[in-house]
XYZ file of C-alpha atoms in Angstrom:
530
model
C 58.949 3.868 -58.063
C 60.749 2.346 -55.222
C 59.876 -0.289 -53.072
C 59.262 0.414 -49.625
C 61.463 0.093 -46.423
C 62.330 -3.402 -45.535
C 62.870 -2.392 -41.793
C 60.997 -4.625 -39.545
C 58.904 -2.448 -37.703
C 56.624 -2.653 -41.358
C 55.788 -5.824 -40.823
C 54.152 -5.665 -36.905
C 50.863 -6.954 -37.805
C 49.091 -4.949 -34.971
C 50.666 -1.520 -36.752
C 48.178 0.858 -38.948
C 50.600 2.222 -41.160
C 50.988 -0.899 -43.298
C 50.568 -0.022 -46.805
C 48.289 -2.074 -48.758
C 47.612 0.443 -51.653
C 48.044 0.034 -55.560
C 51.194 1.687 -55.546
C 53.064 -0.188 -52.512
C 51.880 -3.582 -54.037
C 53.172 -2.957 -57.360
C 56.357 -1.852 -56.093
C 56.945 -5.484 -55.293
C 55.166 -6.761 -58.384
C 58.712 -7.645 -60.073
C 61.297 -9.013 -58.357
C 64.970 -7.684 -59.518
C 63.736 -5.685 -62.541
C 66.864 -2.820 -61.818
C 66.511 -0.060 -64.088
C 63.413 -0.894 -65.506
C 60.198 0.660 -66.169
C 57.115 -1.466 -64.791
C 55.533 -1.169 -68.332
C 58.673 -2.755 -69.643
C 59.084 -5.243 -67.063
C 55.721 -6.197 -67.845
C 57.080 -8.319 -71.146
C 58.186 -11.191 -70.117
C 62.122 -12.012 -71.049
C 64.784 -14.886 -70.798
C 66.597 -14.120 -67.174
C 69.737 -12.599 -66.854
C 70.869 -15.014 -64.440
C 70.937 -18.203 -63.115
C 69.719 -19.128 -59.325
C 72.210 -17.653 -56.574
C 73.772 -21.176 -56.046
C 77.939 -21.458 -55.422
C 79.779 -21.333 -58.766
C 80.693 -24.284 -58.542
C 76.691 -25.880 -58.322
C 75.667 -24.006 -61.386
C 74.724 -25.708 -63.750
C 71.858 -26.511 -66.800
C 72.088 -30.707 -66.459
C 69.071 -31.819 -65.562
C 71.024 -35.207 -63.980
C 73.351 -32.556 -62.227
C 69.895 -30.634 -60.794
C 68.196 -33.551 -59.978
C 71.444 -34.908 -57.829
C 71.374 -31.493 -55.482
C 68.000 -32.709 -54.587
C 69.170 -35.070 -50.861
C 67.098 -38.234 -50.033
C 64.714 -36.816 -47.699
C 64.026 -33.750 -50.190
C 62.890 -36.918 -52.306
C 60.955 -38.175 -50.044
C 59.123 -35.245 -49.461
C 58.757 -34.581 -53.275
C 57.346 -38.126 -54.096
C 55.191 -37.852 -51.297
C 53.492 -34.474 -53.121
C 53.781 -36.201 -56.182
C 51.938 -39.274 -55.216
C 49.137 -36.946 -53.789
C 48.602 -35.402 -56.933
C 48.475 -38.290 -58.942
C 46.165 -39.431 -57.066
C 44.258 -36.400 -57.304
C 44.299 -36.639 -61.254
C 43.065 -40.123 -60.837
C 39.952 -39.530 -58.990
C 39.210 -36.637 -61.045
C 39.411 -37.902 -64.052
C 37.758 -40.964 -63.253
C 34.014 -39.681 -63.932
C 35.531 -38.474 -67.795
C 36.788 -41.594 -68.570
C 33.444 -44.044 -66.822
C 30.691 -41.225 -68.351
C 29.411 -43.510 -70.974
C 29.032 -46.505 -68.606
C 28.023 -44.061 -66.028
C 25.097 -42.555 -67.837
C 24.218 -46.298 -69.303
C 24.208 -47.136 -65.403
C 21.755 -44.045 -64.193
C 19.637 -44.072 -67.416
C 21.007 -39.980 -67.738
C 22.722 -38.357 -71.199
C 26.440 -36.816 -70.537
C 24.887 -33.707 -70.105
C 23.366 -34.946 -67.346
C 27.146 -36.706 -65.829
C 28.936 -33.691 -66.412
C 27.368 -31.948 -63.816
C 28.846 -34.306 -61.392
C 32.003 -33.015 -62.991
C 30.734 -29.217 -62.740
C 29.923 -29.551 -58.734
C 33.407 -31.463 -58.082
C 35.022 -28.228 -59.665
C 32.616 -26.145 -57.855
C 33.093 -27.483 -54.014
C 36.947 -27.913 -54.723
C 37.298 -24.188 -53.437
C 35.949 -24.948 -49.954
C 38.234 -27.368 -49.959
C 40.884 -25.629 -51.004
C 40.482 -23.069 -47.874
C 39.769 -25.256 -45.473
C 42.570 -27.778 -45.841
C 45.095 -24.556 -47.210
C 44.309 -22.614 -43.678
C 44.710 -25.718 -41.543
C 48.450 -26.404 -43.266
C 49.488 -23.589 -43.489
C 48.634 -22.933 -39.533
C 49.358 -26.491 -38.543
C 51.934 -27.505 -41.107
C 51.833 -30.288 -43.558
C 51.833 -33.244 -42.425
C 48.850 -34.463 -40.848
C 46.456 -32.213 -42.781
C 47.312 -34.074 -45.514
C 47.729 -37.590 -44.601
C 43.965 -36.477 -43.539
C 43.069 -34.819 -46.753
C 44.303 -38.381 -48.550
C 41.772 -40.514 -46.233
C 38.878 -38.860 -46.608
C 39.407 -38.603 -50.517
C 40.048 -42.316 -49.999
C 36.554 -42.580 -47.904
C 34.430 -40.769 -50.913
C 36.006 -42.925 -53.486
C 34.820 -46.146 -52.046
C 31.821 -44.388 -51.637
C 31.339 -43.737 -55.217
C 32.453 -47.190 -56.369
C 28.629 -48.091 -53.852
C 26.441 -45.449 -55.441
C 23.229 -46.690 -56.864
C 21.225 -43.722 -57.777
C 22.246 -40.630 -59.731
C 21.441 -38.463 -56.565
C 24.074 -40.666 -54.683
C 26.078 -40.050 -57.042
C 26.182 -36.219 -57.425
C 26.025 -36.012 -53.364
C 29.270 -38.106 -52.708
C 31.104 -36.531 -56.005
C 30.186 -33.353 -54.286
C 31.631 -34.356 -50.901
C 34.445 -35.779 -53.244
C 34.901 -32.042 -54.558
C 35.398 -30.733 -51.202
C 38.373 -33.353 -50.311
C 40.037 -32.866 -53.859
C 40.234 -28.810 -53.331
C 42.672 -29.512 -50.248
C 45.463 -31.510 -51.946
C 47.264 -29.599 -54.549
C 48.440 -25.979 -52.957
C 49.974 -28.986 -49.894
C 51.070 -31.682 -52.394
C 53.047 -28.448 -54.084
C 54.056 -27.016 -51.209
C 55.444 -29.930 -49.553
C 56.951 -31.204 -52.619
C 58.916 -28.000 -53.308
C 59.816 -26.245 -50.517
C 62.101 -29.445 -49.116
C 63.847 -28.999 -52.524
C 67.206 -26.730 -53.314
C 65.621 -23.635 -55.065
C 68.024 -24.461 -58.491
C 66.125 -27.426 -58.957
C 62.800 -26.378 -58.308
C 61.523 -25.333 -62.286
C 62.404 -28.943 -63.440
C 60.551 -30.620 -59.943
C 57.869 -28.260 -60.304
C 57.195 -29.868 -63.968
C 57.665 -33.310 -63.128
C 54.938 -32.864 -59.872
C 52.707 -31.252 -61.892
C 52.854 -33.892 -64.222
C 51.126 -36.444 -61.459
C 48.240 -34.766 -62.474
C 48.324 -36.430 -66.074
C 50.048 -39.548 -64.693
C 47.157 -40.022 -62.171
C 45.225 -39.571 -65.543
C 47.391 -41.780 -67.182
C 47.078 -44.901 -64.752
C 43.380 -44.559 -64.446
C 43.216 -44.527 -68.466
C 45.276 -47.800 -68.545
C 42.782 -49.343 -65.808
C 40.121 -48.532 -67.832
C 41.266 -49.773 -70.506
C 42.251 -53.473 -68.808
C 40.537 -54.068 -65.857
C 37.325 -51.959 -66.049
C 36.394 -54.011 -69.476
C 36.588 -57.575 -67.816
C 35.966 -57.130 -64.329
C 32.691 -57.584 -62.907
C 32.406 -54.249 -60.803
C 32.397 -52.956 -64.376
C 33.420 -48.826 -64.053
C 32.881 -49.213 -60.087
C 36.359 -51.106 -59.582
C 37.725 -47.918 -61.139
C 36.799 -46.176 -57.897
C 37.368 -49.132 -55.970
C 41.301 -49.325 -56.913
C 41.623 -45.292 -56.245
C 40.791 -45.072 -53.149
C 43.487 -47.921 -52.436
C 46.012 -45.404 -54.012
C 44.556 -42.688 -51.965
C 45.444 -44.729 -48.501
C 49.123 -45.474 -50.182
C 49.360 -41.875 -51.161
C 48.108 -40.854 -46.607
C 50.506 -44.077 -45.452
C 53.504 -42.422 -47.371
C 53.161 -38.786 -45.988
C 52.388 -40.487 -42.577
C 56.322 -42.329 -42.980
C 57.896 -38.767 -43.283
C 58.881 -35.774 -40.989
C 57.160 -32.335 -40.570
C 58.193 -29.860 -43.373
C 61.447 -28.018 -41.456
C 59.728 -24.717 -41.205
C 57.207 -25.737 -38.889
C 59.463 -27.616 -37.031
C 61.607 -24.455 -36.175
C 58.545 -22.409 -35.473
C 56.718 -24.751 -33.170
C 60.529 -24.723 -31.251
C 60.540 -21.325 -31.453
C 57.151 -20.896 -30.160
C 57.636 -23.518 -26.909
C 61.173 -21.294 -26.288
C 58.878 -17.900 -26.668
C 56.312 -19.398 -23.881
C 53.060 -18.951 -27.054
C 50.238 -21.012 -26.201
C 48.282 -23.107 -29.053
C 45.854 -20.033 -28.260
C 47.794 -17.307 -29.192
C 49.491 -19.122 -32.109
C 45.814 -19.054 -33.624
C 45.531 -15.084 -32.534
C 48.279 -14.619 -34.385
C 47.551 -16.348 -37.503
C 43.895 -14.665 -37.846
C 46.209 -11.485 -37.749
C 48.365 -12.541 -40.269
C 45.705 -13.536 -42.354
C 44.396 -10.144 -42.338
C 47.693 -8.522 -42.604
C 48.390 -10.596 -45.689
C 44.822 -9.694 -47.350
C 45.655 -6.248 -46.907
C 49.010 -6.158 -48.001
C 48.270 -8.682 -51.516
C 44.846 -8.105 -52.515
C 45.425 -7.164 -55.961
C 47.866 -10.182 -56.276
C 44.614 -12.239 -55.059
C 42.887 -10.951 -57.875
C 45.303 -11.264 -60.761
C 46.011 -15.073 -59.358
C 42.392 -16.232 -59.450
C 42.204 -14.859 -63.466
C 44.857 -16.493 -64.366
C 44.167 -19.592 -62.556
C 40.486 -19.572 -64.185
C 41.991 -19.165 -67.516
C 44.494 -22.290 -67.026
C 41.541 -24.003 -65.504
C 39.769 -23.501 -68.593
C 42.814 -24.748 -70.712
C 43.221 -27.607 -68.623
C 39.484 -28.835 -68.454
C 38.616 -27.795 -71.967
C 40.628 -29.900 -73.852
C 40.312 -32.399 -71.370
C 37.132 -33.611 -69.393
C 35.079 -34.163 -72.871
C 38.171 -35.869 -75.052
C 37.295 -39.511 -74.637
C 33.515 -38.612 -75.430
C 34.477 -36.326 -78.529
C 36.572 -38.719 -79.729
C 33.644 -41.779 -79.399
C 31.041 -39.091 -80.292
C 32.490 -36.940 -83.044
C 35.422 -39.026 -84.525
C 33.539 -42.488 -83.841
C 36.622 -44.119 -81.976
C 35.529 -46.943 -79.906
C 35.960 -46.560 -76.344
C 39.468 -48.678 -76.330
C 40.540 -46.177 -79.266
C 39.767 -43.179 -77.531
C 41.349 -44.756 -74.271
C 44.189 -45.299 -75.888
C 44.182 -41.903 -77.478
C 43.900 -40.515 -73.591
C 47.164 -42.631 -72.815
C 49.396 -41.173 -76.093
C 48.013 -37.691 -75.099
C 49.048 -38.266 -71.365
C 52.291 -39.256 -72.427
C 52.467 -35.975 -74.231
C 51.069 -33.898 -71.264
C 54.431 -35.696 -68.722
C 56.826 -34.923 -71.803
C 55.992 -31.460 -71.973
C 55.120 -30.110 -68.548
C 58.593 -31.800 -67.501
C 60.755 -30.189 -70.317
C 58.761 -26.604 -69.672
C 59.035 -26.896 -65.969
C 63.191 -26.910 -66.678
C 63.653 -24.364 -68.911
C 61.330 -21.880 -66.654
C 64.255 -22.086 -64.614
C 66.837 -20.694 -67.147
C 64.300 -18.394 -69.490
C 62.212 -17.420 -66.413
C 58.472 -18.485 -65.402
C 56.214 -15.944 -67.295
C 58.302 -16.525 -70.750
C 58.152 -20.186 -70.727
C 54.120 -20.379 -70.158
C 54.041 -17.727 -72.872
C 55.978 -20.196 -75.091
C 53.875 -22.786 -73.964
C 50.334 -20.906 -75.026
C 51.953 -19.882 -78.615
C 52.891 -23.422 -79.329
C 49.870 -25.331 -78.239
C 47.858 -22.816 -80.738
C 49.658 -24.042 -83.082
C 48.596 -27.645 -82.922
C 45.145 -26.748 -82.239
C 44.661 -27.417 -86.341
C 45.851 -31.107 -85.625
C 44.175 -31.739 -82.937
C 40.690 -31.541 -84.500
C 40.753 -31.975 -87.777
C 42.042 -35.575 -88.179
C 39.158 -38.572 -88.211
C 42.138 -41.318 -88.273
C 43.589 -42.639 -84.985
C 46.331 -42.048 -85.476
C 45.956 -38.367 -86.622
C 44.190 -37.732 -83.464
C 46.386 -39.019 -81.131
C 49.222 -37.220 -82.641
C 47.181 -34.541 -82.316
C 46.260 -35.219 -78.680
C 50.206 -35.905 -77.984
C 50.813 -31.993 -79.138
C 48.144 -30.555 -77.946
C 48.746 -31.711 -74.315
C 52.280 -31.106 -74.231
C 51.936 -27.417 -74.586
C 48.712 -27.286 -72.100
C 50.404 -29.554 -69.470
C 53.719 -27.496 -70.458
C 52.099 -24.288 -69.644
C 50.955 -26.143 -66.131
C 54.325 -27.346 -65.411
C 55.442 -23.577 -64.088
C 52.362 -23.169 -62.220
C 53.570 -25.147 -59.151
C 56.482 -23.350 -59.026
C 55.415 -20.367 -60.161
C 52.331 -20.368 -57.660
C 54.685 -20.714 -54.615
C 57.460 -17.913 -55.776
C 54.721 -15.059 -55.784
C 52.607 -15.762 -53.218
C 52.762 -14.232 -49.822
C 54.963 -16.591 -48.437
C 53.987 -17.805 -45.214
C 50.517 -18.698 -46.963
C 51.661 -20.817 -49.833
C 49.411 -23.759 -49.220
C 46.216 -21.811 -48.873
C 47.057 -18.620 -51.186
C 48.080 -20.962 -54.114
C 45.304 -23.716 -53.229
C 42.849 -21.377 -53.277
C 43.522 -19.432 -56.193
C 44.126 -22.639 -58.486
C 41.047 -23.593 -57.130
C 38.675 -20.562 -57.155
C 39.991 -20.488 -61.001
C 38.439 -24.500 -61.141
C 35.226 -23.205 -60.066
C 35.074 -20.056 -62.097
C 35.841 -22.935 -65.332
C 33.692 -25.659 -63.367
C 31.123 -25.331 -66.975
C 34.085 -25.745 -69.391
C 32.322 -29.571 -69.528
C 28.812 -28.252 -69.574
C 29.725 -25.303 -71.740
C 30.826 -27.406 -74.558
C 28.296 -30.501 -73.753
C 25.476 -27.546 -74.315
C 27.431 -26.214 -77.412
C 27.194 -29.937 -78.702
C 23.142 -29.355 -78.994
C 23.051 -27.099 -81.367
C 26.600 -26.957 -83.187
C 26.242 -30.548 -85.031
C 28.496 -31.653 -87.690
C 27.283 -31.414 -91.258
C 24.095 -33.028 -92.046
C 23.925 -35.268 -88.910
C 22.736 -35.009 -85.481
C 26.386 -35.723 -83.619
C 27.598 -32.776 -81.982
C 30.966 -30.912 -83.538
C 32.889 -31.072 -80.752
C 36.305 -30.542 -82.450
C 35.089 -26.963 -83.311
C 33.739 -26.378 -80.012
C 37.005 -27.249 -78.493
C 39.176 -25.530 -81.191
C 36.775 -22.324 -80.504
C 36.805 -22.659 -76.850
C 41.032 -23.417 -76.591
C 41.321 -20.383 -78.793
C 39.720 -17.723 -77.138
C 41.275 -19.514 -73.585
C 44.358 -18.726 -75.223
C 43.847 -14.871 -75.674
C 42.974 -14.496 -72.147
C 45.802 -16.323 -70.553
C 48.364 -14.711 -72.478
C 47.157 -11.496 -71.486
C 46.901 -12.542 -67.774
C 51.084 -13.473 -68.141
C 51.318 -9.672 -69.500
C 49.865 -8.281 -66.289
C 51.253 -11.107 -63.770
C 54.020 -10.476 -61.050
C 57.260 -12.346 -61.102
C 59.933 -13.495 -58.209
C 62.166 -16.145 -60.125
C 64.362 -17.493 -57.509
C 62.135 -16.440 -53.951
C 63.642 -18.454 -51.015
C 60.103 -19.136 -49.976
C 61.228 -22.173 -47.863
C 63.583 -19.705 -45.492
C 60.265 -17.074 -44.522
C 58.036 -17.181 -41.456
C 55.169 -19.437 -41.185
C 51.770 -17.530 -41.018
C 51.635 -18.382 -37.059
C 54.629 -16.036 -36.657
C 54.577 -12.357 -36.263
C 55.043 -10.261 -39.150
C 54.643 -13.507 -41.327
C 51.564 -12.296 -43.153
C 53.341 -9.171 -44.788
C 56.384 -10.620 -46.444
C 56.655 -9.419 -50.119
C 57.760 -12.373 -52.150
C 60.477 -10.476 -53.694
C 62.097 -9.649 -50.169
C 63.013 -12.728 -50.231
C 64.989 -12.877 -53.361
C 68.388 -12.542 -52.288
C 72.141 -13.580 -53.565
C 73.958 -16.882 -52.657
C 70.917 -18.088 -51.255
C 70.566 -15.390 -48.674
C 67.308 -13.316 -48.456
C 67.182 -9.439 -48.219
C 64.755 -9.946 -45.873
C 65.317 -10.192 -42.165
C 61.915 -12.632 -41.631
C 64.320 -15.891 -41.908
C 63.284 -18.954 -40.231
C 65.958 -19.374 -37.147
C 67.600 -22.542 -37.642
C 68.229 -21.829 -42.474
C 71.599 -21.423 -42.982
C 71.034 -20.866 -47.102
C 72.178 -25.023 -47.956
C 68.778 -25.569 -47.703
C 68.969 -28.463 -45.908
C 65.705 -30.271 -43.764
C 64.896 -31.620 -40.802
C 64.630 -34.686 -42.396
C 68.187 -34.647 -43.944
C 69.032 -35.012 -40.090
C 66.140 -37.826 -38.921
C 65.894 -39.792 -41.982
């Protein structure tokens, strides 16, 4: 079938004949698949080529990618980075505090993990609240605000003194959480040259399990001696949380909104009209991608799944089931950590080369086959070995999905259309905890009364496995989308861009909705301020 016309007059938002069947959308469902049929372009396979980058910049170094990236596109990536490490650090804070926690409000962890369940669940709200406002106000100061009030509900569950407190503010805290990773990844890579995107997008996904990481190591030192006992956990977050707003605060507006807010002064369009518009585009974009809405939220929900499943219950299946003391199983958290940075970094990099869909199928096949390993060990060190592997193909898997996210979603709604989705897929798994704490009552290992986690994880992992790999099968791809060069969703016609429009050669788009201003070297406006 052939894709339809790119002419502009398809994309006036105010027009009825804008196709938003099946057909239309699925014409755009693979970006540069030539000759072939969509049931064979539905198998994933290594790329035929490289990024369109000059000759002369193409390379497979890491050191040489990494050196294309300019100071301010740094700046810009740390400062996504450092939000979602954060992020990962207040989550995971109730996982690795739930014994002391449930010693502290006289409750079993049953009764914590539903703190954990309604942080998952609220995230969503978040998610479209904070998603909308960036990607109609840009980036900046809806996340610097999204930081403080994380900041504000961290301190506030470091004061908590009843259990009701306690699911209230982690509630609240669910709400503030949702916002930060569709900005933190869209801030972080669209300030970035597109042939070094697969390799960033692994090592800022990875601030989830460094976030994890750090709070794992305070845990382990300064939680066990200091007097605040598992509240100074909360207490030093929300310091990072203020670092993380102070940092974004330092740096310049992402260049696209820069060039549309000029754009839109030079036009004569109000604030008003600007908001007209974007309720238009909204629609337009709903219209024109709902199927690719639907597709992205089950595949989110089964990463969200892999993710929490094999994470959110480790430290207490490994003191529970395996009988590791809680510096053991802390420890274990750190080694598997270390194994999540390794191999969502080294998956993130070859996405770029093999393409997204076959790296995360990669990623699923080899973490399956550590799933043996990472259960059936009682030694320390068996476990954490097992815990290293294990991770590194979950958090491998995960280190595409930044990237991944942002190349196939409508493009002027990145923040919001990948936010949401990741996040609707969190609440959809918000009982992976639960599901396996409830498992844990009646699945007990032999002749005791301790709950088999291993086999409920191993199960659980398993069948997680199944579903994602058939979700890759059926996803869309657009390796190589010069996302950063499209409208903003405040601009007309913005809200029916097909991601694959706007993969073009030598870093030009086919499309003609290019941001005035992008002359393909993908430089920002902060290559010029800063």
């Amino acid at each position: 079938m052939s894709a339809p016309s790119h002419s502009s007059d398809l994309y006036v938002a105010d027009e009825p004949h804008v196709d938003g069947s099946v057909r239309t959308q699925l014409a755009h469902w693979h970006a540069d698949r030539g000759d072939k049929s969509f049931v064979r372009a539905m198998v994933p396979s290594f790329r035929k080529r490289a990024y369109d980058v000059d000759a002369d910049r193409e390379t497979k170094n890491p050191f040489k990618l990494l050196r294309m990236v300019s100071w301010s596109g740094w700046a810009f990536f740390f400062s996504g980075w450092f939000a979602w490490t954060c992020d990962g650090y207040d989550y995971f804070g109730v996982s690795l505090t739930a014994s002391k926690l449930a010693v502290q409000f006289g409750k079993d962890t049953k009764a914590i993990t539903t703190a954990i369940t309604l942080t998952l669940l609220f995230r969503s709200l978040g998610a479209l609240v904070f998603g909308l406002l960036a990607d109609r106000y840009g980036r900046k100061w809806t996340l610097v605000c999204n930081l403080l009030i994380i900041a504000a509900l961290e301190l506030g569950t470091g004061f908590v003194q009843t259990y009701a407190q306690f699911l209230a503010v982690r509630s609240l805290f669910g709400i503030g959480m949702g916002g930060i990773w569709g900005q933190a990844a869209a801030t972080g890579l669209e300030n970035v040259p597109a042939a070094a995107r697969g390799l960033c997008s692994g090592i800022l996904q990875q601030g989830y399990a460094c976030g994890y990481l750090i709070a794992a190591v305070i845990n382990l030192s300064v939680v066990q001696h200091n007097k605040y006992s598992w509240r100074s956990l909360y207490f030093i977050g929300a310091g990072f949380s203020v670092a993380a707003a102070i940092v974004r605060a330092c740096l310049p507006e992402s260049r696209q909104y820069v060039l549309a807010r000029e754009q839109a002064r030079a036009e004569g369009i109000s604030s008003k009209e600007a908001s007209a518009r974007f309720i238009q585009e909204i629609k337009l974009m709903l219209r024109t991608n709902w199927l690719r809405c639907i597709w992205a939220i089950c595949m989110m929900t089964g990463f969200n799944f892999f993710s929490h499943g094999s994470q959110d219950l480790y430290p207490t299946y490994l003191e529970t089931s395996k009988g590791l003391s809680v510096s053991l199983a802390s420890k274990a958290t750190i080694i598997s950590n270390c194994g999540a940075v390794v191999g969502g970094t080294i998956a993130g990099y070859a996405s770029q080369y093999m393409g997204r869909r076959l790296a995360i199928v990669i990623c699923l096949i080899y973490t399956a086959c550590w799933i043996p390993l990472w259960i059936l060990p009682n030694s320390f060190g068996g476990l954490a070995a097992g815990g290293f592997f294990i991770q590194s193909g979950v958090q491998g898997a995960w280190g595409v999905v930044p990237i991944y996210l942002a190349e196939i979603a409508p493009p002027a709604f990145r923040a919001s259309f990948a936010g949401l989705a990741y996040q609707l897929g969190n609440m959809a798994s918000s009982g992976a905890a639960q599901i396996e704490a409830d498992a844990g009552s009646s699945l007990k290992l032999a002749g005791t009364s301790t709950p088999d986690y291993a086999s409920i994880q191993g199960i659980l992992i398993g069948v997680v496995i199944a579903w994602m790999l058939a979700c890759v099968l059926l996803g869309p791809e657009a390796d190589g989308s010069h996302f950063e060069q499209a409208k903003v969703a405040f601009q007309r016609g913005g809200g029916a861009v097909a991601p694959d429009e706007l993969l073009g050669r030598d870093g030009k788009p086919t499309t003609e909705h290019v941001e005035k201003g992008y002359d393909g070297a993908h430089k920002t406006e902060a290559d010029r301020t800063v």
